[in-house]
XYZ file of C-alpha atoms in Angstrom:
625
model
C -65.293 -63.903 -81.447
C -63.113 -64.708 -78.834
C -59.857 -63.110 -80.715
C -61.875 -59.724 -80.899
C -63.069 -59.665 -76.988
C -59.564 -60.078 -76.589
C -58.425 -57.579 -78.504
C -60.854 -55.249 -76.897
C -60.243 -56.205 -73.287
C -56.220 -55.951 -74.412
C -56.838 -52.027 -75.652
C -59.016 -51.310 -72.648
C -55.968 -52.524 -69.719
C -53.431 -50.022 -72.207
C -55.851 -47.155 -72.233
C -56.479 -47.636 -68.491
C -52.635 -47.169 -68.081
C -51.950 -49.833 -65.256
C -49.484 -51.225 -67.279
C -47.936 -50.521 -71.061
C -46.538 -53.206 -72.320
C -44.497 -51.188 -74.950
C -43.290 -49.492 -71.475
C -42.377 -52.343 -69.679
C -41.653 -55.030 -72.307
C -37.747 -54.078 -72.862
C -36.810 -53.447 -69.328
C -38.713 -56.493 -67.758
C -37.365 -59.131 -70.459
C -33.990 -57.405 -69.524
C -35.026 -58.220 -65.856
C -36.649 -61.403 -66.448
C -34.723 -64.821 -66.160
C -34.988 -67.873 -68.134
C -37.642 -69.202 -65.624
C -40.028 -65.729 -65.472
C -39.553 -65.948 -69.596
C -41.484 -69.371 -69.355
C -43.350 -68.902 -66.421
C -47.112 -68.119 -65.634
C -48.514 -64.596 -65.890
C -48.165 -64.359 -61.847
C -44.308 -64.279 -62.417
C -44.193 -61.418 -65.126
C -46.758 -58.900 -63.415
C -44.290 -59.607 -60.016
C -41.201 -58.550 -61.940
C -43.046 -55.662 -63.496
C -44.000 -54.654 -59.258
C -40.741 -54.828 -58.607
C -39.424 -52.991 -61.637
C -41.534 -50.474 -60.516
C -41.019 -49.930 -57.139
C -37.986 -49.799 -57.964
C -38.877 -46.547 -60.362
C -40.602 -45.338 -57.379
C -37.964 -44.999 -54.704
C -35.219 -44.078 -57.857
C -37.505 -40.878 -57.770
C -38.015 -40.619 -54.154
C -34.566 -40.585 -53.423
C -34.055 -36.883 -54.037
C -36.948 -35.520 -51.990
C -35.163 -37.449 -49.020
C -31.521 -36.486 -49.191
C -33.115 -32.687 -50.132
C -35.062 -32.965 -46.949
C -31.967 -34.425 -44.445
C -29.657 -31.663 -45.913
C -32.582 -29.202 -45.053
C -32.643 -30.735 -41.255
C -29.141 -30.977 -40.833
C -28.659 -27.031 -42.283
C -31.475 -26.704 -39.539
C -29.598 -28.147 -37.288
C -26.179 -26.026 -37.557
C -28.159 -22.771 -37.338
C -29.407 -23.739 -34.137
C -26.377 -24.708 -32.645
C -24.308 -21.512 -34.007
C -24.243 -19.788 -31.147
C -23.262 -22.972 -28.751
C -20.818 -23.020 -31.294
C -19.418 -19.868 -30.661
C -19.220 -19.924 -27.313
C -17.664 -22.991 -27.036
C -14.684 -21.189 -29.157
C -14.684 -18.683 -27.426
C -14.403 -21.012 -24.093
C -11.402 -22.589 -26.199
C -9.976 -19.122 -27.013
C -9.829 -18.328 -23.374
C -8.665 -21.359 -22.017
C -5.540 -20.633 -23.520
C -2.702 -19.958 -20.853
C -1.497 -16.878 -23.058
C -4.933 -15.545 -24.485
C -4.929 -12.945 -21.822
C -1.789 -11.840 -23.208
C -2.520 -12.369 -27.040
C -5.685 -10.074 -26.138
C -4.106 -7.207 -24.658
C -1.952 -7.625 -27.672
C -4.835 -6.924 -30.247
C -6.719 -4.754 -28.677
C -3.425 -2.248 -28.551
C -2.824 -2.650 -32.077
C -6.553 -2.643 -32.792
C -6.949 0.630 -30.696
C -4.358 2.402 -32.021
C -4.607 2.039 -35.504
C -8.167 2.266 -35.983
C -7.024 5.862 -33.832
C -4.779 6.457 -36.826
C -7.235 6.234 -39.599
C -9.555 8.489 -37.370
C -7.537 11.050 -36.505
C -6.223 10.842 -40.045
C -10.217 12.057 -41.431
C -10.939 14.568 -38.569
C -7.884 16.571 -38.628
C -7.431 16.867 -42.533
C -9.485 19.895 -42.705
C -8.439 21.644 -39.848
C -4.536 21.079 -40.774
C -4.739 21.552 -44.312
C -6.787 25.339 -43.290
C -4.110 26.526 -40.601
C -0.612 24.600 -41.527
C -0.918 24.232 -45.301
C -0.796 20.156 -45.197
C -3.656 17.796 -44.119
C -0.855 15.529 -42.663
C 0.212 18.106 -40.117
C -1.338 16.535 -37.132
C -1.711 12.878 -38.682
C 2.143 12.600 -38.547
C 3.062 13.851 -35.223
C 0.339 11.492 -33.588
C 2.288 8.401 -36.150
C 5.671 9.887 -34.107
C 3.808 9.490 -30.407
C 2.082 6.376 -31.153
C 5.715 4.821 -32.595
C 7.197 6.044 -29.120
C 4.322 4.706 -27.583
C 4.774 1.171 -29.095
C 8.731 1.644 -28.109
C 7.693 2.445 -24.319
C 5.094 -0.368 -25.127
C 8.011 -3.135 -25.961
C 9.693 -1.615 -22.492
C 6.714 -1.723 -20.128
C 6.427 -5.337 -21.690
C 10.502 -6.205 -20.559
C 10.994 -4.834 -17.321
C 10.703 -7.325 -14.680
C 8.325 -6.665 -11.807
C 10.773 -6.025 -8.768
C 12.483 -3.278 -10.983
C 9.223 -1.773 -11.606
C 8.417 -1.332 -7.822
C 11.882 -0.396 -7.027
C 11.954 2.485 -9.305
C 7.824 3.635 -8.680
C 8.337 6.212 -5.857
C 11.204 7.699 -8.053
C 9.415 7.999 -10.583
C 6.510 9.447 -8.922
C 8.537 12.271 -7.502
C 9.947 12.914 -11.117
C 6.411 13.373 -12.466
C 5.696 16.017 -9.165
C 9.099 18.025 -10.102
C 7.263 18.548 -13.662
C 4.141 19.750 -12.721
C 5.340 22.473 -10.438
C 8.552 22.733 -13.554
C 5.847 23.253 -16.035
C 3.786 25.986 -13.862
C 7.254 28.373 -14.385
C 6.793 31.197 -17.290
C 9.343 30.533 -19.818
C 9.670 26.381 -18.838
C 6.045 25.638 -19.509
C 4.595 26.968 -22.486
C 1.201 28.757 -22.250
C -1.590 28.050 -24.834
C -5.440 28.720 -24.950
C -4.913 30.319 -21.581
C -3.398 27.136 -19.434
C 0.063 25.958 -19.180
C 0.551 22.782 -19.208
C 2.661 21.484 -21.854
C 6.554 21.482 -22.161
C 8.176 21.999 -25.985
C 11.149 19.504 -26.451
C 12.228 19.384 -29.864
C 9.625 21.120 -31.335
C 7.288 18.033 -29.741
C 4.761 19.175 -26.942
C 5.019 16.776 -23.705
C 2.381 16.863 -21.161
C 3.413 16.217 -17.391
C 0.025 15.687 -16.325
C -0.972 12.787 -18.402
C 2.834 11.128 -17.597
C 1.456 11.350 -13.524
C -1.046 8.857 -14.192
C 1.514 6.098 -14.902
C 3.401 6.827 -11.985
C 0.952 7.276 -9.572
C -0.861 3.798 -10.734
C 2.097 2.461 -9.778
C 3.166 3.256 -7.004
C 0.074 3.798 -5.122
C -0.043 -0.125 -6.142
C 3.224 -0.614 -4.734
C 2.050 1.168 -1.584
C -1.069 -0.360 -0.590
C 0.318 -3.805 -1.507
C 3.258 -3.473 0.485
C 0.943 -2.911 3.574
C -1.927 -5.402 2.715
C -4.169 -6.729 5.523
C -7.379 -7.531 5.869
C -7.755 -5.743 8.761
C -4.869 -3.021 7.820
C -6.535 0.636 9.260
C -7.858 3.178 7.629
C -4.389 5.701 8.209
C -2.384 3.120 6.601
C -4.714 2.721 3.377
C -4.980 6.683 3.147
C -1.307 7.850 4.172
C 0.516 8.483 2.415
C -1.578 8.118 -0.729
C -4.120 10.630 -0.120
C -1.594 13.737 0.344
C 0.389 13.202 -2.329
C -2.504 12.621 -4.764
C -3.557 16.159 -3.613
C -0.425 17.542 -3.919
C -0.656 16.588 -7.529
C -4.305 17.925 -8.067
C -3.385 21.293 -6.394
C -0.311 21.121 -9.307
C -2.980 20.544 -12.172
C -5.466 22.680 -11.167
C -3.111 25.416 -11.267
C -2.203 24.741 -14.681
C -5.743 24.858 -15.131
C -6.910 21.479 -16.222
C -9.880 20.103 -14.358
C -10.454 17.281 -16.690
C -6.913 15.901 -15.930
C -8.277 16.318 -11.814
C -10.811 14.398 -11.880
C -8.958 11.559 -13.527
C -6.172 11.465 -10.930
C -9.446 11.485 -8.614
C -10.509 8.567 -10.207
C -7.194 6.566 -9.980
C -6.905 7.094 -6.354
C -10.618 5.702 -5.344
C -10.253 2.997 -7.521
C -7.123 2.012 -5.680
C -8.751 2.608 -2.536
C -11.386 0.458 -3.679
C -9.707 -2.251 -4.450
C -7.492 -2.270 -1.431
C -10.484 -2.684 0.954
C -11.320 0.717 2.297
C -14.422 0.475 3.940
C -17.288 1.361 1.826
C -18.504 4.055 4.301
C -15.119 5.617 3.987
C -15.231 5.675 0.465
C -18.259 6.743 0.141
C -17.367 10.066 2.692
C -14.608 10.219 0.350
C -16.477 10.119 -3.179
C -19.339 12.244 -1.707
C -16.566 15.401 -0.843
C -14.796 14.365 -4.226
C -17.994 14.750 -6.149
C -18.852 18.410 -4.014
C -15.545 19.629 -4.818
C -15.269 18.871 -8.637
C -18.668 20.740 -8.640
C -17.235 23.815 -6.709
C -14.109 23.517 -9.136
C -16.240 23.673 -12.321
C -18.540 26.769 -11.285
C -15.605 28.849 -10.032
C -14.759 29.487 -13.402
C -16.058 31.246 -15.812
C -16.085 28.502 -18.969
C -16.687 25.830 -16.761
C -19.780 27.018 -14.928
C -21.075 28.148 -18.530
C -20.155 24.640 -19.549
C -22.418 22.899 -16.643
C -25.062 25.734 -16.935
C -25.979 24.780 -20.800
C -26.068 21.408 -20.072
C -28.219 21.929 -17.228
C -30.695 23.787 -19.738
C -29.746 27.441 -17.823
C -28.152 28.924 -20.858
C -29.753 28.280 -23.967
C -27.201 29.905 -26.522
C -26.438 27.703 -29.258
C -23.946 30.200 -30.903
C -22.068 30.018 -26.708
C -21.308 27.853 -24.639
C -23.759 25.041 -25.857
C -22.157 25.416 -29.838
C -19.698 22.458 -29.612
C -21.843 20.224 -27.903
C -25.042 20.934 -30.615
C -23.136 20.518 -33.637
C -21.319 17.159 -32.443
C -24.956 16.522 -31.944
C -25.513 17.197 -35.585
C -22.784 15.312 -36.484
C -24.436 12.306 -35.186
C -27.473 12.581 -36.433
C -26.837 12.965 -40.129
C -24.572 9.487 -39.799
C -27.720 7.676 -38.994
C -26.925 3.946 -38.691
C -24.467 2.972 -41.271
C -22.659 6.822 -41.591
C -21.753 8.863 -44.500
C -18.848 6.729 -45.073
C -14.881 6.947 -43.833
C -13.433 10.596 -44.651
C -17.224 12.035 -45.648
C -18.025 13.980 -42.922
C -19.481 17.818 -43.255
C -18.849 18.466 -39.216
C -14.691 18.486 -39.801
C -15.210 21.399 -42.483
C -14.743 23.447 -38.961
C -18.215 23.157 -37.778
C -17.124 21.126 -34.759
C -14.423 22.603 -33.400
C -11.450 20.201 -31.977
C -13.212 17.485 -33.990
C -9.792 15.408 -33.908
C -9.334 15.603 -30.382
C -12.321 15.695 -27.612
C -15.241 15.466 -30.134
C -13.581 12.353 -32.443
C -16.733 10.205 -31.489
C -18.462 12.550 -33.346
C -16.848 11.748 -36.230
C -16.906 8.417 -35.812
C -20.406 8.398 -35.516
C -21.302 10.873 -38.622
C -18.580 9.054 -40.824
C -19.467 5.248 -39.825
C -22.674 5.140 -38.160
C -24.391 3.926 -35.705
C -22.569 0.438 -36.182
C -18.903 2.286 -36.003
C -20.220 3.918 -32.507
C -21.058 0.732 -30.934
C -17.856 -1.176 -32.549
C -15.774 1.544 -30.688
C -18.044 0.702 -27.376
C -17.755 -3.051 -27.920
C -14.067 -2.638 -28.180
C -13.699 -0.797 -25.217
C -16.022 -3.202 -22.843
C -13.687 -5.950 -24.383
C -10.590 -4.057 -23.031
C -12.021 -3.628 -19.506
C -12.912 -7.452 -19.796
C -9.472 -8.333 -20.303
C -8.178 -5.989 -17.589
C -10.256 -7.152 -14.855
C -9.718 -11.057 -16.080
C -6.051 -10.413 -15.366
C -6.402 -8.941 -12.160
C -8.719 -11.931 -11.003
C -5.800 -14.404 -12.380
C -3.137 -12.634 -10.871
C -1.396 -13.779 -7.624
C 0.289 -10.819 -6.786
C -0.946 -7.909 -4.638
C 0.938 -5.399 -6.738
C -0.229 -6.814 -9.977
C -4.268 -7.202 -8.641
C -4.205 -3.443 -7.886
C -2.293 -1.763 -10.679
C -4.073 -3.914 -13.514
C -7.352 -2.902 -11.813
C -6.901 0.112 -11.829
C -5.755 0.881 -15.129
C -8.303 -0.574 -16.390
C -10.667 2.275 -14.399
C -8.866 5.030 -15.625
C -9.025 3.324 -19.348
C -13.253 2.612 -18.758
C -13.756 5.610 -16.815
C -11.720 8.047 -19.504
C -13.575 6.708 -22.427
C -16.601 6.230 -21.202
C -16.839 9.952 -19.849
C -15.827 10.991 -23.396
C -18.309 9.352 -25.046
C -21.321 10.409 -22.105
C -20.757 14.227 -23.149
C -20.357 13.541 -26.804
C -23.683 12.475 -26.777
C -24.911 14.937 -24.396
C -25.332 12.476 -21.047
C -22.797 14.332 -19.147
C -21.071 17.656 -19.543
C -18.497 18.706 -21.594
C -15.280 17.756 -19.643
C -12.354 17.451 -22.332
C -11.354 14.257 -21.426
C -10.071 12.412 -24.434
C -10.960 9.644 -25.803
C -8.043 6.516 -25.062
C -5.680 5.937 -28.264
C -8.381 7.263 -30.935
C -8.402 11.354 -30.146
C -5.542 13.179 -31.008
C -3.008 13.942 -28.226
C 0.571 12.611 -28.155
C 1.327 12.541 -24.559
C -2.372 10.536 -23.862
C -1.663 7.864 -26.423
C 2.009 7.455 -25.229
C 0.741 7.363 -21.487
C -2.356 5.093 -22.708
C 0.336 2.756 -23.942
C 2.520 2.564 -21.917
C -0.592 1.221 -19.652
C -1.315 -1.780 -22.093
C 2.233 -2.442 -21.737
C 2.120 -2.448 -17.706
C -1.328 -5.144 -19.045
C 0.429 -7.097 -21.094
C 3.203 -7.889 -18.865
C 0.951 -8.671 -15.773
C -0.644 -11.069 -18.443
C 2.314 -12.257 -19.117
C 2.826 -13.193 -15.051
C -0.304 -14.913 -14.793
C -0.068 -18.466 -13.044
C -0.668 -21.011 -16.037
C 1.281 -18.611 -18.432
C 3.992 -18.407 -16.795
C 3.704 -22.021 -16.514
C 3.691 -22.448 -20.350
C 6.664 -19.551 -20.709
C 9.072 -21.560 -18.761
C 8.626 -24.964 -19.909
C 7.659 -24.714 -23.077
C 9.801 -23.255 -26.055
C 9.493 -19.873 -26.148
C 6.939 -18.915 -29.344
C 7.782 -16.888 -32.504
C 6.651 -13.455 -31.158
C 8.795 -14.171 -27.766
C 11.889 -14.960 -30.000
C 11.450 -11.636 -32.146
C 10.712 -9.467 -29.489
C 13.399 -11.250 -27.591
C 11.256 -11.339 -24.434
C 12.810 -13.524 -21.109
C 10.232 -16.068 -19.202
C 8.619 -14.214 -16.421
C 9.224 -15.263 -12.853
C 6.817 -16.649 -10.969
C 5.500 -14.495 -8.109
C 6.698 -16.129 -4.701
C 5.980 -14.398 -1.266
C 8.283 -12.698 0.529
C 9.341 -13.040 4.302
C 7.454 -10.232 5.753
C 4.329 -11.152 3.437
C 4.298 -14.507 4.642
C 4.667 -13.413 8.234
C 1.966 -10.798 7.796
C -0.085 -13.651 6.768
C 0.660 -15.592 9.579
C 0.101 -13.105 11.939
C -3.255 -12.251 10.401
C -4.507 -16.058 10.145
C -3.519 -16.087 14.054
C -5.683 -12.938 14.628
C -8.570 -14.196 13.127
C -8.369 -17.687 14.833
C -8.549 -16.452 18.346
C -5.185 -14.846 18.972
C -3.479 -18.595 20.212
C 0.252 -18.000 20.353
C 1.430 -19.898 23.460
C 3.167 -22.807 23.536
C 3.626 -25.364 20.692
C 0.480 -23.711 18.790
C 2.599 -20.694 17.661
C 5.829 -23.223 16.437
C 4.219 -22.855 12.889
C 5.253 -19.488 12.581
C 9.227 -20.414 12.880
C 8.663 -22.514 9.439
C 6.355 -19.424 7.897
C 9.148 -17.088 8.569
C 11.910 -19.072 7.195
C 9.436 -19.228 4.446
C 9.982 -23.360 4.218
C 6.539 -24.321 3.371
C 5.571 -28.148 3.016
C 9.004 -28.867 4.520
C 9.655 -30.556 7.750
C 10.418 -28.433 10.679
C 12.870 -29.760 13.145
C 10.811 -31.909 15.211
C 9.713 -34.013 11.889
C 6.328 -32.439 12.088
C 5.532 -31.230 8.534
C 5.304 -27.489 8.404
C 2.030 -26.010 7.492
C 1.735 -24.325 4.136
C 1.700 -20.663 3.446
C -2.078 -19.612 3.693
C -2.669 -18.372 -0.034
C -4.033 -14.836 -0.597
C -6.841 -16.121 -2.732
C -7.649 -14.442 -6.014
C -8.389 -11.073 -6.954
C -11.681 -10.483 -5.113
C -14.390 -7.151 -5.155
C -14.667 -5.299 -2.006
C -17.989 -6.060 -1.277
C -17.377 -9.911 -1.103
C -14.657 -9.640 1.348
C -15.572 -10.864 4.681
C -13.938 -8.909 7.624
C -12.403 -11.525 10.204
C -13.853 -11.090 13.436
C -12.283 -10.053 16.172
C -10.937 -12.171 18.573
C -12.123 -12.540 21.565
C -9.869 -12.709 24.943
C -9.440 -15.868 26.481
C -9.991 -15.913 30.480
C -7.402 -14.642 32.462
C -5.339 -13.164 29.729
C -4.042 -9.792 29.654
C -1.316 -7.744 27.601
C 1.274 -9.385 29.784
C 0.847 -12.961 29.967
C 2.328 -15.304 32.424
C 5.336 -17.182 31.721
C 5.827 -20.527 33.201
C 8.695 -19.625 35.957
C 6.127 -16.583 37.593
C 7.669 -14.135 35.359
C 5.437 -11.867 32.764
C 5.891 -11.346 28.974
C 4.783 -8.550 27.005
C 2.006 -9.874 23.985
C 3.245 -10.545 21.425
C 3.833 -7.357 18.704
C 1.827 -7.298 15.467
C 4.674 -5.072 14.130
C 6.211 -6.661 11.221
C 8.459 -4.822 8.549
C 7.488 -4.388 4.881
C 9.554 -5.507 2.025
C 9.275 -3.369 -0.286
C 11.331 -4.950 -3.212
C 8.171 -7.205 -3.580
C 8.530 -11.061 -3.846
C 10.293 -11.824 -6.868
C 13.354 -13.933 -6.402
C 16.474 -11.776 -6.475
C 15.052 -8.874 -5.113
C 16.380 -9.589 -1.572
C 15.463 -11.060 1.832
C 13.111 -9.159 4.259
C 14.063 -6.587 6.590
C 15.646 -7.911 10.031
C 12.886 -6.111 11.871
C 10.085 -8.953 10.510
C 10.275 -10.937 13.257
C 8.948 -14.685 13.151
C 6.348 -13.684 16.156
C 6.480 -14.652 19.323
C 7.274 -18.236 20.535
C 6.702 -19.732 24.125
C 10.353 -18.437 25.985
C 12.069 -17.616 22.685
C 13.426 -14.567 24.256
C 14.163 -16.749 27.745
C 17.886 -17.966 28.132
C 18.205 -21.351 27.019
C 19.916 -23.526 29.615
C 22.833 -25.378 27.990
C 22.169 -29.500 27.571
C 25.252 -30.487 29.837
C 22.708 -28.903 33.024
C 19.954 -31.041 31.915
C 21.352 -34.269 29.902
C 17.832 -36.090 30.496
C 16.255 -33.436 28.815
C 15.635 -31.754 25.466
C 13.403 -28.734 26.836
C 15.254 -25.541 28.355
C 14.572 -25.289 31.551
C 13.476 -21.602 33.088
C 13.099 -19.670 36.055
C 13.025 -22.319 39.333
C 15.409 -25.380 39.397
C 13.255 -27.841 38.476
C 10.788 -26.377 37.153
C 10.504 -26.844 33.367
């Protein structure tokens, strides 16, 4: 009786499944010791908990390392963009990554230009010359020579490129009136403009923009001062920059105006003219571009249609529709590279003023805003080396390259897409147009060396080795920029302006060392020379503050009273410029830069054998000293 209640009580614990002895029999006698093996029935139902506990985190073990991989993948998308910028932080850091920048974006620029010009120009070439490489090769010849005068902009040291600016700026002015002579410059589509050398069009009035970028930088850097007046900012800058619009608007070529327009107020900009000034100056500017364009006939039609006065869209208003059309149908990701139906000469000069057309039919949306992103990256860089420059010449002619760059592509784009009207500015080192993308070159060049004279890389040029480009390109370590005489005496003179005009007695002995230009040195009396002030970094207009102006003390007057009875004159704030710039070997400052006035420099000294006490000259009265 007792066998079968076991029995059933033994087929009642297997059929509630709590434990299976057919299960668990192998793997806990495999478990088991000697001890369990003879133990109570407490000891095996233990070793079967463990055993399966055991089971249970074997199969739990998954779920977890599933769910940290899911927390850490979590994780890394979250931080992804700290991530980024903390490259790019690193990227920037870099003592040559302005350098390495300007560097890609020239090569990214111009080839990308390449392909582009390349797929608009096919159709029209292959229609009027015969070949669809017709235009495609002679933009390959300009942008070689561009890369050449690239690789030379890149060499030539800073002193020789202000010592050679007003040269070349009077070059550029002998071909533009040159190029206004029938039988010199060649007339085409009713303007003359271009000269023919070698069967290669060259275009004085895009080579002007080089020149006058620099030296209007060499200019207004040669006369920096804060408080420097308004005739000295404007002459003789302002002349000769309408000298050379009166020469390209006889040509015609407005578009080519109002860039020159736009190089001279940014330089003016940057060099501190007041902002009412400029604005007087940008207000007449913006009247007289507008009188320009409605004086003639295509222009005013021009303005008119995209004013809504002219509604013809077989007229005036035909190039800007289609390019219209052209964008549409490319929608957001384009028709693909080489696909577009505008080139088939429904948008006429499609490979020169209207390429962003293209661009946008043939690769989108996303292609138009690549070609914008790469621009805004190019302006970053510009203005990033003008902040990290220390010199004066190199602040204003990087920053204002960098304008004319912005401001050209920028207005090309506005009227492609119908914000502004149709100008024919082109778009930098993408349209077609040999003399703009050597010119546009050339400019990176003038970037890349600035970069290249940047404090902390020219740091790393001249201690370090020299890196693989440097050695192929066979590039010498830049010179660090070092003031010269007259700068450091202008900036003596205006530190002494703004601190209340004190230049009597030992106050004004400071100025002896600044001239001499022996800064942290001892002067003769063992009193440690003060330090050049430093010019700061690059800086916007609007956060300059003006010095004040000095207020007299009591009693003075503009001839001040020596200490014998006698009367000085004040002391001139006429120094000389130096306009070799600071660079060592380009010379020592002109004799007329003064060190400034010192108490009885100009007296007679009395020799030491009248006064072998003493080691002060004595003047005027015996005895009085």
């Amino acid at each position: 009786m007792s066998s079968d209640k076991t029995a059933v009580d033994h087929n009642t614990f297997d059929d509630e499944g709590t434990f299976d002895d057919d299960v668990f029999d192998d793997d806990v006698s495999d478990d088991m010791t000697d001890e369990d093996r003879d133990g109570t029935d407490e000891s095996r139902s233990g070793a079967v908990r463990r055993k399966a506990a055991e089971r249970a985190a074997a199969l739990s073990k998954p779920a977890a390392d599933v769910s940290a991989a899911a927390s850490t993948a979590a994780s890394v998308t979250a931080s992804l963009p700290a991530l980024i910028v903390e490259a790019v932080r690193n990227l920037l850091a870099r003592p040559l990554a302005s350098y390495q920048l300007v560097l890609t974006m020239a090569f990214l620029l111009t080839t990308f230009g390449l392909v582009m010009v390349l797929s608009a120009s096919s159709v029209e070439g292959y229609s009027e010359d015969g070949s669809a490489y017709g235009l495609f090769t002679t933009q390959v010849i300009f942008a070689g020579l561009g890369l050449v005068v690239f690789y030379l902009m890149l060499r030539v040291p800073i002193r020789l490129l202000r010592r050679f600016a007003a040269p070349s700026m009077a070059i550029t002015i002998l071909l533009l009136g040159l190029v206004l002579i029938p039988g010199i410059g060649v007339l085409s589509q009713g303007a003359r403009r271009w000269f023919i050398i070698a069967g290669v069009s060259v275009q004085p009035s895009e080579l002007v923009k080089v020149a006058l970028c620099l030296w209007g930088a060499h200019l207004l850097a040669s006369r920096r001062r804060d408080n420097a007046s308004i005739k000295e900012l404007l002459i003789p800058l302002v002349p000769v920059a309408m000298l050379v619009c009166v020469l390209i608007i006889l040509e015609p070529n407005l578009s080519t105006t109002i860039t020159i327009a736009i190089i001279v107020g940014a330089m003016l900009w940057f060099a501190g003219l007041p902002i009412k000034v400029f604005s007087a100056f940008a207000v007449s500017g913006v009247v007289l571009a507008v009188i320009l364009a409605l004086a003639e006939g295509y222009r005013s039609q021009r303005v008119m249609s995209f004013l809504g006065g002219i509604d013809d869209p077989q007229g005036a208003g035909y190039q800007a529709r289609q390019a219209t059309y052209a964008l549409a149908n490319g929608g957001v990701f384009g028709v693909g590279l080489g696909q577009s139906s505008a080139k088939w000469n429904y948008l006429p000069n499609a490979h020169n003023d209207f390429i962003f057309a293209i661009i946008g039919e043939e690769l989108g949306l996303l292609g138009g805003l690549l070609v914008v992103f790469l621009f805004v990256l190019l302006g970053y860089i510009g203005f990033r080396i003008a902040h990290r420059s220390t010199d004066p010449f190199l602040r204003l002619m990087t920053a204002t390259i960098t304008v004319l760059i912005l401001a050209q592509a920028f207005i090309n784009i506005g009227y492609v897409i119908g914000l502004l009207p149709v100008t024919g500015i082109q778009l930098p080192l993408i349209s077609a147009g040999g003399t703009s993308t050597l010119t546009v070159l050339a400019m990176l060049g003038l970037l890349a060396n600035a970069a290249r004279h940047e404090p902390e890389a020219v740091a790393a040029l001249t201690t370090g080795t020299p890196g693989r480009l440097a050695r192929v390109l066979r590039l010498q370590p830049p010179v660090a920029y070092r003031q010269s005489r007259a700068e450091t005496l202008r900036d003596r003179l205006d530190q002494r302006r703004s601190s209340g005009g004190r230049g009597t007695g030992r106050s004004a002995a400071p100025g002896r060392a600044a001239a001499t230009g022996r800064t942290g040195a001892s002067n003769r009396r063992g009193r440690p020379a003060e330090p050049a002030p430093s010019r700061g970094r690059f800086t916007m207009p609007w956060k300059r503050t003006k010095a004040p102006e000095p207020a007299p003390a009591r009693g003075a007057s503009a001839r001040r009273t020596a200490a014998g009875g006698r009367t000085r004159p004040a002391p001139s704030t006429r120094v000389g410029v130096d306009y070799r710039g600071g660079y060592p070997g380009a010379g020592t400052a002109r004799r007329s830069a003064s060190p400034g006035w010192r108490a009885g420099a100009h007296q007679p000294r009395t020799p030491r054998s009248a006064d072998p006490g003493r080691d002060r000259p004595t003047y005027g009265r015996a005895g009085r000293r």
